[in-house]
Amino acid sequence: MSERGRPGRAPRDVPAATSQLLSLLLPYARRYRSAIVLGALFVVLTNVMAPLLPLSVKYGLDGLRGEPTDPEFLHRLFGSWGWDTPRARVAFYALAAVLVTALAGTFRFAMRYVITGASRYFERDLRDDLYRHLLSLPRRTFDRTRTGELMARFTNDLEAVRMMVGPALMYLSATVVNLVVSLAFMAQLSVPLTLYSLIPLGLIALTARVLSREIHDRSEKVQEQFGELTTRVQETLSGIRVVQAYTQEQPQARAFERLNHNNIDANMALTRVVGLFMPLLIAFVNLGQILILWIGGQRIVAGGMTLGDFVAFSLLLNMLIWPMVALGWVVSLYQRGVASLGRLGAVLAEAPQPDAGRGAAAHEIEGAIRLQNLRFAYNGAPVLADVSLEIPAGSTTAIVGATGSGKSTLLNLIARAYEPPPGSLLVDGVALEAIPRRALARALGYVPQETFLFSDTLRANLLFGVDPVDPERAAQSERALAQALEAAQLRSDLEGFPEGLETFVGERGITLSGGQKQRVAIARALLMDPRILLLDDALASVDTHTEEEILRRLQQARAGRTTLIVSHRVSTVRHADQIVVLQGGRIVERGSHDQLVALDRTYANLYRMQQLEEELARADA
């Protein structure tokens, strides 16, 4: 386990005002404003064309009954064409209905294609921005946030936001336009009936207002449970070898089963509310139809409206049924989207790693490091206290000490994985915070305590730090690759790989041994041609013979480089220019190997203990 300690859970997302959350979407809305305007146009055209079908039925029915109610210009046109007969009128309005249906279908397709397509591009851009932002976040963020929770944001939450800005917005705008247009046509047919039809619409609006808050809260719970579920799967699969080695398959399965049940319970709680919403909406719509049938039938009998008027009015009201029923689905999508947007907003609100606007360029860094009363703490727990140290450029400094003494933390601060206090860590006399992060990274070669390899070829992992768009470095990389392989003692291992450098190493380098992974990491760092080389217990998994050969090669490779080596083995550090002994976050000894052995304190005790262990191992052999 690394010295940073056990990472905790991410803090619960802080709720933000809905308007504040929706403001996150404005840059993307501006980017696709042309598609939004075009989609809005198709929404209007679709819903303006749709009511023309009931009107065609009205005029056809009235003409068939010998009670033509055509608009005046059509009435004169039929007379001049000789079509002033019931049969001709019905044929004309039947053809008109076919044409209206075709145009409405075309506009509806265009509406869906444009708006849904824009939401997909919207999702793509938001995912790109979220990924870039995550790459810019400080190490502390990932120490306290579980990977599964971040994966849930990339999958479930992004999809929920896309559904909100795509289908939900499309159906909401279509419902509003359809409502306005249909009510306008309905009022032309009968104002009293139109007023009666508003009763169920008001009940629907009231129901949406009452239940939407409940849908929002339960949607947040669903997203949280999904994050818990994905975290468990990600952690279990990443540590599957440990799970199987300790025969913990059944306990892990039971723990997952509990989370899975909690996830289903949260979804069912949401389903109950959404399920109640839909029947209520349909009941209110049916109430409106019953009112229209009762009151409209009486008006027909009294001669207050024609049969064509009544049928057209009923068709217009029916056209409002599915949009109003879909309103419940839209509310659910909106509440889910806002809940997910809040979770995404919490990630995007995380401040990125601080960086300097100017400072030493990569080629200017010589590698002299100075620590001035350096203090550092994790979550309030002190790790380093008043550490002062001079590391000349081109020298080799070894850091030893017990587990938890602050060795890895010191290297992490130099690598700027964490931010040291301002002015406490200088490189070439320049405060670390004043050096551009990219310039510092190009001057560093870092082999961390926990070796990580990507699920790619061995070559891709070795050349990971080489900038592919830098022609000069790319040309040099192949020449440097052979030297790095020799220095890391990987040349002989390549003969055992089925495809040499093109061998696929698997997830996290699972097909390689621990020692091979560490040597790949060393070669990867050397290929950066760094001015400062940081080795954090980088030979812990390597046998003694291989270690000696690597150290001999590294002594040549690190010539002119500032090298810091963290190790528990005295054999690894004994040839360093200076050795620093850390204890409780403080420097308690400093000097060369011979000086510290002569001092006969902590380092000398460690040296004698390891000599005894080696003698016992040789005796057993």
Coordinates of C-alpha atoms in Angstrom, one line a residue:
M1 CA 0.0 0.0 0.0
S2 CA 1.4 3.4 -0.9
E3 CA 2.1 6.0 1.6
R4 CA -0.7 8.3 0.7
G5 CA -3.0 6.1 2.8
R6 CA -6.4 4.6 2.0
P7 CA -8.5 6.9 -0.2
G8 CA -11.9 7.7 1.1
R9 CA -15.2 8.0 -0.7
A10 CA -15.9 11.1 -2.7
P11 CA -17.9 13.8 -0.9
R12 CA -21.6 13.9 -1.6
D13 CA -22.4 16.3 -4.5
V14 CA -23.6 19.6 -3.3
P15 CA -27.0 20.5 -4.8
A16 CA -27.0 23.5 -7.1
A17 CA -29.8 25.7 -8.3
T18 CA -31.4 24.3 -11.5
S19 CA -30.7 27.6 -13.4
Q20 CA -27.1 27.4 -12.4
L21 CA -26.8 23.8 -13.6
L22 CA -28.6 24.5 -16.9
S23 CA -26.1 27.4 -17.5
L24 CA -23.5 24.6 -17.9
L25 CA -25.3 23.8 -21.2
L26 CA -25.2 27.3 -22.7
P27 CA -21.8 27.0 -24.4
Y28 CA -23.0 23.8 -26.2
A29 CA -26.3 25.4 -27.1
R30 CA -24.5 28.3 -28.7
R31 CA -22.2 25.8 -30.6
Y32 CA -25.3 24.1 -32.1
R33 CA -27.6 27.0 -32.3
S34 CA -28.2 26.5 -36.1
A35 CA -29.4 22.9 -35.5
I36 CA -31.5 24.2 -32.6
V37 CA -33.2 26.8 -34.8
L38 CA -33.7 24.4 -37.6
G39 CA -35.1 21.8 -35.2
A40 CA -37.5 24.4 -33.8
L41 CA -38.6 25.3 -37.3
F42 CA -39.4 21.6 -38.0
V43 CA -41.2 21.4 -34.6
V44 CA -43.5 24.2 -35.7
L45 CA -44.0 22.9 -39.2
T46 CA -44.9 19.4 -37.9
N47 CA -47.4 20.7 -35.5
V48 CA -48.9 23.2 -37.9
M49 CA -49.4 20.6 -40.5
A50 CA -50.9 18.0 -38.2
P51 CA -54.2 19.8 -37.4
L52 CA -54.9 20.2 -41.1
L53 CA -55.8 16.5 -41.2
P54 CA -58.9 16.9 -38.9
L55 CA -59.9 19.9 -40.8
S56 CA -59.8 17.9 -44.1
V57 CA -62.0 15.3 -42.4
K58 CA -64.4 18.0 -41.2
Y59 CA -64.8 19.6 -44.6
G60 CA -65.2 16.2 -46.3
L61 CA -67.9 15.0 -43.8
D62 CA -69.8 18.3 -44.0
G63 CA -69.7 18.2 -47.8
L64 CA -70.8 14.5 -47.9
R65 CA -73.9 15.4 -45.8
G66 CA -74.7 18.3 -48.2
E67 CA -73.7 20.9 -45.6
P68 CA -70.4 22.2 -47.1
T69 CA -68.5 24.5 -44.7
D70 CA -65.5 25.1 -47.0
P71 CA -63.5 28.3 -46.8
E72 CA -65.0 30.8 -49.2
F73 CA -62.0 30.7 -51.6
L74 CA -62.3 26.9 -51.9
H75 CA -66.1 27.1 -52.3
R76 CA -65.7 29.4 -55.3
L77 CA -62.9 27.2 -56.7
F78 CA -65.0 24.1 -56.6
G79 CA -67.8 25.9 -58.4
S80 CA -65.5 27.1 -61.2
W81 CA -64.0 23.6 -61.6
G82 CA -67.4 21.8 -61.5
W83 CA -66.4 19.9 -58.4
D84 CA -69.4 21.2 -56.3
T85 CA -70.6 17.7 -55.6
P86 CA -70.3 15.5 -52.5
R87 CA -68.2 12.9 -54.3
A88 CA -65.8 15.4 -55.7
R89 CA -65.4 17.1 -52.3
V90 CA -64.7 13.9 -50.5
A91 CA -62.1 12.9 -53.2
F92 CA -60.4 16.3 -52.9
Y93 CA -60.2 16.3 -49.1
A94 CA -59.1 12.6 -49.1
L95 CA -56.2 13.6 -51.4
A96 CA -55.5 16.7 -49.2
A97 CA -55.4 14.4 -46.1
V98 CA -52.8 12.1 -47.8
L99 CA -50.7 15.1 -48.8
V100 CA -50.9 16.6 -45.2
T101 CA -50.0 13.3 -43.7
A102 CA -47.0 12.9 -46.0
L103 CA -45.7 16.5 -45.3
A104 CA -46.3 16.1 -41.5
G105 CA -44.4 12.8 -41.6
T106 CA -41.5 14.4 -43.5
F107 CA -41.3 17.3 -41.1
R108 CA -41.5 14.9 -38.1
F109 CA -38.6 12.8 -39.4
A110 CA -36.6 16.0 -40.0
M111 CA -37.4 17.2 -36.5
R112 CA -36.3 14.0 -34.9
Y113 CA -33.2 13.7 -37.1
V114 CA -32.0 17.3 -36.5
I115 CA -32.7 17.5 -32.7
T116 CA -31.6 13.9 -31.8
G117 CA -28.5 14.3 -34.0
A118 CA -27.6 17.6 -32.3
S119 CA -28.1 15.9 -28.9
R120 CA -25.6 13.2 -29.9
Y121 CA -23.0 15.8 -30.9
F122 CA -23.8 17.6 -27.7
E123 CA -23.1 14.4 -25.8
R124 CA -19.8 13.9 -27.7
D125 CA -18.6 17.4 -26.9
L126 CA -19.6 17.2 -23.2
R127 CA -17.8 13.8 -22.9
D128 CA -14.7 15.2 -24.5
D129 CA -14.7 18.2 -22.2
L130 CA -15.4 16.0 -19.1
Y131 CA -12.5 13.7 -20.1
R132 CA -10.1 16.6 -20.6
H133 CA -11.1 18.1 -17.3
L134 CA -10.6 14.9 -15.5
L135 CA -7.0 14.7 -16.9
S136 CA -6.4 18.2 -15.6
L137 CA -7.5 17.4 -12.0
P138 CA -5.0 17.1 -9.1
R139 CA -4.1 13.8 -7.6
R140 CA -6.1 14.5 -4.5
T141 CA -9.3 14.3 -6.5
F142 CA -8.6 10.7 -7.6
D143 CA -7.4 9.8 -4.1
R144 CA -10.9 10.5 -2.7
T145 CA -13.1 9.6 -5.7
R146 CA -13.7 6.0 -6.7
T147 CA -13.2 5.1 -10.3
G148 CA -16.6 3.4 -10.6
E149 CA -18.3 6.7 -9.6
L150 CA -16.5 8.5 -12.3
M151 CA -17.4 5.8 -14.8
A152 CA -21.0 6.2 -13.9
R153 CA -20.8 9.8 -14.8
F154 CA -19.3 8.9 -18.2
T155 CA -22.1 6.5 -18.9
N156 CA -25.4 6.8 -17.1
D157 CA -25.2 10.5 -16.3
L158 CA -24.1 11.6 -19.7
E159 CA -26.8 9.6 -21.3
A160 CA -29.4 11.1 -19.0
V161 CA -28.2 14.6 -19.9
R162 CA -28.4 13.8 -23.6
M163 CA -32.0 12.5 -23.2
M164 CA -32.9 15.7 -21.5
V165 CA -31.4 18.1 -24.1
G166 CA -32.6 15.8 -27.0
P167 CA -35.8 13.8 -26.8
A168 CA -37.1 15.6 -23.7
L169 CA -36.6 19.0 -25.2
M170 CA -38.0 17.9 -28.5
Y171 CA -41.2 16.4 -27.0
L172 CA -41.7 19.3 -24.7
S173 CA -41.4 21.9 -27.4
A174 CA -43.6 19.8 -29.7
T175 CA -46.2 19.4 -26.9
V176 CA -46.3 23.2 -26.3
V177 CA -46.6 24.0 -30.0
N178 CA -49.1 21.3 -30.6
L179 CA -51.1 22.5 -27.6
V180 CA -51.2 26.1 -28.8
V181 CA -52.0 25.2 -32.5
S182 CA -54.6 22.6 -31.6
L183 CA -56.4 24.8 -29.1
A184 CA -56.4 27.6 -31.6
F185 CA -58.1 25.3 -34.2
M186 CA -60.4 23.9 -31.5
A187 CA -61.5 27.4 -30.5
Q188 CA -62.4 28.1 -34.1
L189 CA -64.7 25.1 -34.0
S190 CA -66.2 25.6 -30.6
V191 CA -65.1 28.0 -27.8
P192 CA -67.3 26.3 -25.1
L193 CA -65.9 22.8 -25.9
T194 CA -62.4 24.2 -25.9
L195 CA -62.9 25.7 -22.4
Y196 CA -64.2 22.3 -21.1
S197 CA -61.1 20.6 -22.6
L198 CA -58.9 22.8 -20.5
I199 CA -60.1 21.1 -17.3
P200 CA -58.0 17.9 -17.8
L201 CA -55.1 19.9 -19.1
G202 CA -55.0 21.9 -15.8
L203 CA -55.2 18.7 -13.8
I204 CA -52.3 17.3 -15.8
A205 CA -50.2 20.4 -15.1
L206 CA -51.0 20.2 -11.4
T207 CA -50.0 16.6 -11.2
A208 CA -46.7 17.3 -13.0
R209 CA -45.9 20.0 -10.5
V210 CA -46.7 17.8 -7.5
L211 CA -44.9 14.7 -8.7
S212 CA -41.9 16.2 -10.5
R213 CA -40.0 16.9 -7.2
E214 CA -40.5 13.3 -6.1
I215 CA -39.2 12.1 -9.5
H216 CA -36.2 14.3 -9.2
D217 CA -35.2 13.0 -5.7
R218 CA -35.7 9.4 -6.7
S219 CA -33.8 9.9 -9.9
E220 CA -30.8 11.1 -7.9
K221 CA -31.0 8.0 -5.7
V222 CA -31.1 5.8 -8.8
Q223 CA -27.9 7.5 -10.1
E224 CA -26.1 7.1 -6.8
Q225 CA -27.0 3.4 -6.6
F226 CA -25.8 2.9 -10.1
G227 CA -22.5 4.5 -9.2
E228 CA -22.2 2.1 -6.2
L229 CA -22.9 -0.8 -8.5
T230 CA -20.3 0.2 -11.2
T231 CA -17.7 0.9 -8.5
R232 CA -18.1 -2.6 -7.1
V233 CA -17.8 -4.2 -10.5
Q234 CA -14.8 -2.1 -11.4
E235 CA -12.9 -2.8 -8.2
T236 CA -13.7 -6.5 -8.2
L237 CA -12.6 -7.1 -11.8
S238 CA -9.5 -5.0 -11.3
G239 CA -8.6 -7.1 -8.2
I240 CA -9.9 -10.4 -9.5
R241 CA -6.6 -12.2 -8.8
V242 CA -6.7 -11.1 -5.2
V243 CA -10.3 -12.1 -4.9
Q244 CA -9.6 -15.6 -6.2
A245 CA -6.4 -16.0 -4.3
Y246 CA -8.3 -15.4 -1.0
T247 CA -11.3 -17.4 -2.2
Q248 CA -13.6 -14.4 -1.7
E249 CA -15.8 -15.1 -4.7
Q250 CA -18.9 -15.9 -2.6
P251 CA -18.5 -12.9 -0.2
Q252 CA -18.0 -10.6 -3.2
A253 CA -21.0 -12.1 -5.0
R254 CA -23.1 -11.5 -1.8
A255 CA -21.9 -7.9 -1.5
F256 CA -22.7 -7.3 -5.2
E257 CA -26.1 -8.9 -4.7
R258 CA -26.9 -6.5 -1.9
L259 CA -25.9 -3.5 -4.1
N260 CA -27.9 -4.9 -7.0
H261 CA -31.0 -5.3 -4.8
N262 CA -30.5 -1.7 -3.6
N263 CA -30.2 -0.6 -7.2
I264 CA -33.4 -2.4 -8.1
D265 CA -35.2 -0.9 -5.0
A266 CA -34.2 2.6 -6.0
N267 CA -35.4 2.0 -9.6
M268 CA -38.7 0.5 -8.4
A269 CA -39.3 3.5 -6.1
L270 CA -38.9 5.7 -9.1
T271 CA -41.0 3.4 -11.3
R272 CA -43.8 3.6 -8.8
V273 CA -44.0 7.4 -9.0
V274 CA -43.6 7.4 -12.8
G275 CA -46.1 4.6 -13.0
L276 CA -48.6 6.6 -11.0
F277 CA -48.0 9.6 -13.2
M278 CA -49.0 7.9 -16.5
P279 CA -52.4 6.5 -15.4
L280 CA -53.3 9.8 -13.9
L281 CA -52.5 11.6 -17.2
I282 CA -54.5 9.1 -19.2
A283 CA -57.4 9.3 -16.7
F284 CA -57.5 13.1 -17.1
V285 CA -57.4 12.9 -20.9
N286 CA -60.2 10.3 -20.9
L287 CA -62.2 12.7 -18.6
G288 CA -61.8 15.3 -21.3
Q289 CA -63.0 13.0 -24.0
I290 CA -66.1 12.1 -21.9
L291 CA -66.9 15.7 -21.3
I292 CA -66.5 16.5 -25.1
L293 CA -68.7 13.5 -26.0
W294 CA -71.5 14.5 -23.6
I295 CA -71.5 18.3 -24.3
G296 CA -70.6 18.0 -28.0
G297 CA -73.4 15.5 -28.6
Q298 CA -75.9 17.9 -27.0
R299 CA -74.7 20.7 -29.3
I300 CA -75.1 18.6 -32.4
V301 CA -78.6 17.7 -31.4
A302 CA -79.4 21.4 -30.7
G303 CA -77.8 22.4 -34.1
G304 CA -75.0 24.3 -32.5
M305 CA -72.3 22.5 -34.4
T306 CA -72.1 20.1 -37.4
L307 CA -71.0 16.5 -37.3
G308 CA -67.9 17.5 -39.1
D309 CA -67.1 20.0 -36.4
F310 CA -67.5 17.5 -33.7
V311 CA -65.4 14.8 -35.4
A312 CA -62.7 17.4 -36.2
F313 CA -62.8 18.6 -32.6
S314 CA -62.5 15.1 -31.3
L315 CA -59.6 14.3 -33.6
L316 CA -57.8 17.5 -32.5
L317 CA -58.4 16.5 -28.8
N318 CA -57.0 13.0 -29.6
M319 CA -53.9 14.6 -31.1
L320 CA -53.3 16.1 -27.7
I321 CA -53.6 12.8 -25.9
W322 CA -50.2 11.3 -26.6
P323 CA -48.2 14.5 -26.3
M324 CA -49.8 15.1 -22.9
V325 CA -49.2 11.5 -21.9
A326 CA -45.6 11.9 -23.1
L327 CA -45.4 14.9 -20.8
G328 CA -45.0 12.6 -17.9
W329 CA -42.1 10.9 -19.6
V330 CA -40.6 14.3 -20.5
V331 CA -40.9 15.3 -16.8
S332 CA -39.1 12.1 -15.8
L333 CA -36.4 12.7 -18.4
Y334 CA -36.0 16.3 -17.3
Q335 CA -35.7 15.4 -13.6
R336 CA -33.2 12.6 -14.4
G337 CA -31.2 14.9 -16.6
V338 CA -31.1 17.7 -14.0
A339 CA -30.0 15.1 -11.3
S340 CA -27.2 13.8 -13.6
L341 CA -26.2 17.3 -14.6
G342 CA -25.7 18.1 -11.0
R343 CA -23.4 15.1 -10.6
L344 CA -21.5 16.2 -13.8
G345 CA -21.4 19.8 -12.5
A346 CA -19.8 18.6 -9.3
V347 CA -16.9 17.1 -11.3
L348 CA -16.6 20.1 -13.6
A349 CA -16.5 22.4 -10.6
E350 CA -13.3 20.7 -9.3
A351 CA -10.4 23.1 -9.7
P352 CA -7.8 21.8 -12.2
Q353 CA -4.2 21.5 -11.2
P354 CA -2.6 24.9 -10.8
D355 CA 0.0 25.8 -13.4
A356 CA 2.3 28.7 -14.0
G357 CA 2.1 30.9 -17.1
R358 CA 5.8 31.2 -17.5
G359 CA 9.0 29.9 -16.0
A360 CA 11.9 27.7 -16.9
A361 CA 11.5 25.8 -20.1
A362 CA 12.2 22.1 -20.3
H363 CA 15.6 22.5 -22.0
E364 CA 16.6 25.0 -19.3
I365 CA 16.1 22.7 -16.4
E366 CA 19.4 21.5 -15.1
G367 CA 18.1 19.5 -12.2
A368 CA 19.3 21.2 -9.0
I369 CA 16.7 20.6 -6.3
R370 CA 16.3 22.4 -3.0
L371 CA 13.9 21.7 -0.2
Q372 CA 13.3 24.6 2.3
N373 CA 11.5 23.6 5.5
L374 CA 9.1 21.5 3.4
R375 CA 5.9 20.5 5.2
F376 CA 3.1 18.4 3.9
A377 CA 0.0 16.6 5.2
Y378 CA -2.7 14.3 3.8
N379 CA -6.2 15.3 5.0
G380 CA -4.7 17.1 8.0
A381 CA -2.3 14.2 9.0
P382 CA 1.3 15.4 8.8
V383 CA 3.6 13.4 6.6
L384 CA 6.6 15.6 6.1
A385 CA 7.9 18.2 8.6
D386 CA 10.6 20.8 8.1
V387 CA 12.5 18.8 5.5
S388 CA 15.4 20.8 4.1
L389 CA 17.8 19.3 1.6
E390 CA 20.1 20.3 -1.2
I391 CA 20.4 18.0 -4.2
P392 CA 23.0 19.2 -6.7
A393 CA 22.3 18.9 -10.4
G394 CA 23.6 15.6 -11.9
S395 CA 24.0 14.0 -8.4
T396 CA 22.4 10.8 -7.1
T397 CA 20.4 11.0 -3.8
A398 CA 19.0 7.9 -2.1
I399 CA 16.1 8.1 0.4
V400 CA 15.6 5.3 2.9
G401 CA 13.3 4.8 5.8
A402 CA 10.6 2.8 7.3
T403 CA 7.2 2.4 5.7
G404 CA 5.2 5.6 6.1
S405 CA 8.2 7.8 6.8
G406 CA 7.4 10.0 3.8
K407 CA 9.7 8.7 1.1
S408 CA 7.2 8.3 -1.7
T409 CA 5.5 11.5 -0.7
L410 CA 8.7 13.4 -1.2
L411 CA 9.1 12.1 -4.7
N412 CA 5.4 12.8 -5.5
L413 CA 5.9 16.4 -4.5
I414 CA 9.0 16.8 -6.7
A415 CA 7.0 15.3 -9.5
R416 CA 4.2 17.7 -8.6
A417 CA 1.6 14.9 -8.2
Y418 CA 0.7 17.0 -5.2
E419 CA 1.2 20.7 -4.7
P420 CA 3.9 21.6 -2.1
P421 CA 3.6 24.7 0.0
P422 CA 4.7 27.8 -2.1
G423 CA 8.4 28.4 -2.0
S424 CA 9.3 25.2 -0.2
L425 CA 10.5 23.3 -3.2
L426 CA 12.8 24.8 -5.9
V427 CA 14.2 23.5 -9.1
D428 CA 17.3 25.4 -10.3
G429 CA 16.5 28.1 -7.9
V430 CA 12.9 28.6 -9.3
A431 CA 9.9 27.8 -7.1
L432 CA 8.2 24.7 -8.4
E433 CA 4.8 26.4 -8.7
A434 CA 6.5 29.0 -11.1
I435 CA 7.6 26.3 -13.6
P436 CA 5.0 25.3 -16.3
R437 CA 3.7 21.9 -15.5
R438 CA 4.3 20.6 -19.0
A439 CA 7.9 21.9 -18.9
L440 CA 8.5 20.1 -15.6
A441 CA 6.9 16.9 -16.9
R442 CA 9.1 16.8 -20.0
A443 CA 12.2 17.2 -17.7
L444 CA 11.1 14.3 -15.4
G445 CA 11.4 10.6 -15.7
Y446 CA 9.2 9.0 -13.0
V447 CA 9.0 5.3 -12.0
P448 CA 6.2 5.2 -9.3
Q449 CA 5.9 2.6 -6.6
E450 CA 2.8 1.1 -8.2
T451 CA 3.8 0.2 -11.8
F452 CA 1.0 0.8 -14.2
L453 CA 1.0 -0.5 -17.8
F454 CA -1.7 0.2 -20.4
S455 CA -3.7 -2.5 -22.2
D456 CA -1.6 -2.2 -25.3
T457 CA 1.6 -3.5 -26.9
L458 CA 4.9 -3.5 -25.2
R459 CA 6.2 -0.9 -27.7
A460 CA 3.3 1.4 -27.1
N461 CA 3.9 1.3 -23.3
L462 CA 7.6 1.9 -23.7
L463 CA 7.1 4.9 -26.0
F464 CA 4.1 6.3 -24.0
G465 CA 6.0 9.4 -23.0
V466 CA 7.4 10.2 -26.4
D467 CA 5.5 12.9 -28.2
P468 CA 4.4 11.4 -31.5
V469 CA 4.0 14.9 -33.1
D470 CA 7.6 15.8 -32.3
P471 CA 9.5 14.5 -35.4
E472 CA 12.9 14.9 -33.7
R473 CA 12.0 13.0 -30.6
A474 CA 10.1 10.4 -32.6
A475 CA 13.2 9.8 -34.8
Q476 CA 15.4 9.5 -31.7
S477 CA 13.0 7.1 -29.9
E478 CA 13.9 4.0 -32.0
R479 CA 17.6 4.6 -31.4
A480 CA 17.1 5.3 -27.7
L481 CA 14.7 2.3 -27.4
A482 CA 17.6 -0.3 -27.7
Q483 CA 19.6 1.6 -25.1
A484 CA 16.7 1.8 -22.7
L485 CA 16.0 -2.0 -23.1
E486 CA 19.6 -2.8 -22.4
A487 CA 19.7 -0.5 -19.3
A488 CA 16.5 -2.0 -17.9
Q489 CA 17.7 -5.6 -18.7
L490 CA 14.7 -6.3 -20.9
R491 CA 16.6 -7.4 -24.0
S492 CA 16.7 -11.1 -23.0
D493 CA 13.1 -11.1 -21.9
L494 CA 12.0 -10.0 -25.5
E495 CA 13.1 -13.4 -26.8
G496 CA 10.4 -15.0 -24.7
F497 CA 7.7 -12.7 -25.9
P498 CA 5.7 -14.2 -28.8
E499 CA 5.7 -11.0 -30.9
G500 CA 8.6 -9.1 -29.4
L501 CA 7.9 -5.5 -28.9
E502 CA 4.5 -5.9 -30.5
T503 CA 3.3 -8.3 -27.8
F504 CA 0.0 -7.3 -26.2
V505 CA 0.7 -7.0 -22.4
G506 CA -3.0 -7.2 -21.3
E507 CA -4.9 -5.0 -18.8
R508 CA -2.4 -3.4 -16.4
G509 CA 0.4 -5.5 -17.9
I510 CA -1.2 -8.7 -16.5
T511 CA 0.8 -11.0 -18.8
L512 CA 4.1 -9.7 -17.4
S513 CA 5.8 -10.6 -14.1
G514 CA 6.2 -7.9 -11.4
G515 CA 9.9 -7.6 -12.2
Q516 CA 9.2 -7.3 -15.9
K517 CA 6.6 -4.5 -15.3
Q518 CA 9.1 -2.6 -13.2
R519 CA 11.8 -2.9 -15.8
V520 CA 9.4 -1.7 -18.5
A521 CA 8.6 1.3 -16.4
I522 CA 12.3 2.1 -15.9
A523 CA 12.9 1.8 -19.7
R524 CA 9.8 4.1 -20.3
A525 CA 11.3 6.7 -18.0
L526 CA 14.7 6.5 -19.6
L527 CA 13.2 7.0 -23.0
M528 CA 12.0 10.5 -21.9
D529 CA 15.7 11.4 -21.7
P530 CA 14.9 13.3 -18.4
R531 CA 17.1 15.7 -16.5
I532 CA 15.6 14.4 -13.3
L533 CA 15.1 10.7 -12.7
L534 CA 12.8 9.6 -9.9
L535 CA 12.8 5.9 -8.9
D536 CA 10.3 5.0 -6.2
D537 CA 11.3 1.5 -5.0
A538 CA 11.6 0.6 -8.7
L539 CA 13.6 -2.5 -8.2
A540 CA 11.6 -4.1 -5.4
S541 CA 10.4 -7.0 -7.6
V542 CA 13.7 -7.6 -9.3
D543 CA 16.1 -10.3 -8.1
T544 CA 19.5 -9.4 -6.7
H545 CA 21.6 -10.3 -9.7
T546 CA 19.3 -8.4 -12.1
E547 CA 19.3 -5.5 -9.7
E548 CA 23.1 -5.3 -9.7
E549 CA 23.2 -5.3 -13.5
I550 CA 20.4 -2.7 -13.8
L551 CA 22.2 -0.5 -11.3
R552 CA 25.4 -0.8 -13.2
R553 CA 23.6 0.2 -16.5
L554 CA 21.7 2.9 -14.7
Q555 CA 24.9 4.4 -13.4
Q556 CA 25.9 5.0 -17.0
A557 CA 22.4 6.1 -18.1
R558 CA 22.0 8.5 -15.3
A559 CA 25.3 10.3 -15.8
G560 CA 24.5 14.0 -15.9
R561 CA 21.0 13.4 -14.6
T562 CA 19.7 14.3 -11.1
T563 CA 18.6 11.0 -9.7
L564 CA 16.5 10.3 -6.6
I565 CA 16.2 6.7 -5.6
V566 CA 13.7 5.4 -2.9
S567 CA 14.5 1.9 -1.8
H568 CA 14.4 -0.5 1.2
R569 CA 17.5 -2.3 0.0
V570 CA 20.9 -1.0 1.0
S571 CA 22.4 -2.6 -2.0
T572 CA 20.4 -0.3 -4.2
V573 CA 21.5 2.9 -2.6
R574 CA 25.0 2.3 -1.3
H575 CA 26.7 4.0 -4.3
A576 CA 24.6 7.1 -4.2
D577 CA 26.3 10.5 -3.7
Q578 CA 24.3 11.1 -0.6
I579 CA 21.9 9.0 1.4
V580 CA 19.0 10.6 3.3
V581 CA 17.3 8.7 6.1
L582 CA 13.7 9.7 6.9
Q583 CA 11.9 8.9 10.1
G584 CA 8.5 10.2 11.0
G585 CA 8.6 12.7 8.1
R586 CA 11.9 14.2 9.2
I587 CA 15.5 13.8 8.1
V588 CA 17.4 12.0 10.9
E589 CA 20.6 11.1 9.0
R590 CA 22.4 12.3 5.9
G591 CA 25.7 11.3 4.3
S592 CA 27.4 8.7 2.1
H593 CA 27.2 5.0 2.7
D594 CA 30.5 4.8 4.5
Q595 CA 29.7 7.9 6.6
L596 CA 26.4 6.5 7.8
V597 CA 27.8 3.1 8.5
A598 CA 30.5 4.8 10.7
L599 CA 27.8 6.8 12.4
D600 CA 26.3 3.5 13.6
R601 CA 22.7 4.6 13.9
T602 CA 19.5 3.9 11.9
Y603 CA 21.2 3.3 8.6
A604 CA 23.9 1.1 10.0
N605 CA 21.4 -1.0 11.8
L606 CA 19.5 -1.5 8.5
Y607 CA 22.7 -2.4 6.7
R608 CA 23.7 -5.0 9.3
M609 CA 20.2 -6.5 9.3
Q610 CA 20.2 -6.9 5.5
Q611 CA 23.7 -8.4 5.5
L612 CA 22.5 -11.0 8.0
E613 CA 19.5 -11.8 5.9
E614 CA 21.7 -12.3 2.8
E615 CA 24.1 -14.6 4.8
L616 CA 21.2 -16.7 6.0
A617 CA 19.7 -16.9 2.5
R618 CA 23.1 -18.1 1.1
A619 CA 23.4 -20.6 4.0
D620 CA 19.9 -22.0 3.2
A621 CA 20.8 -22.3 -0.5

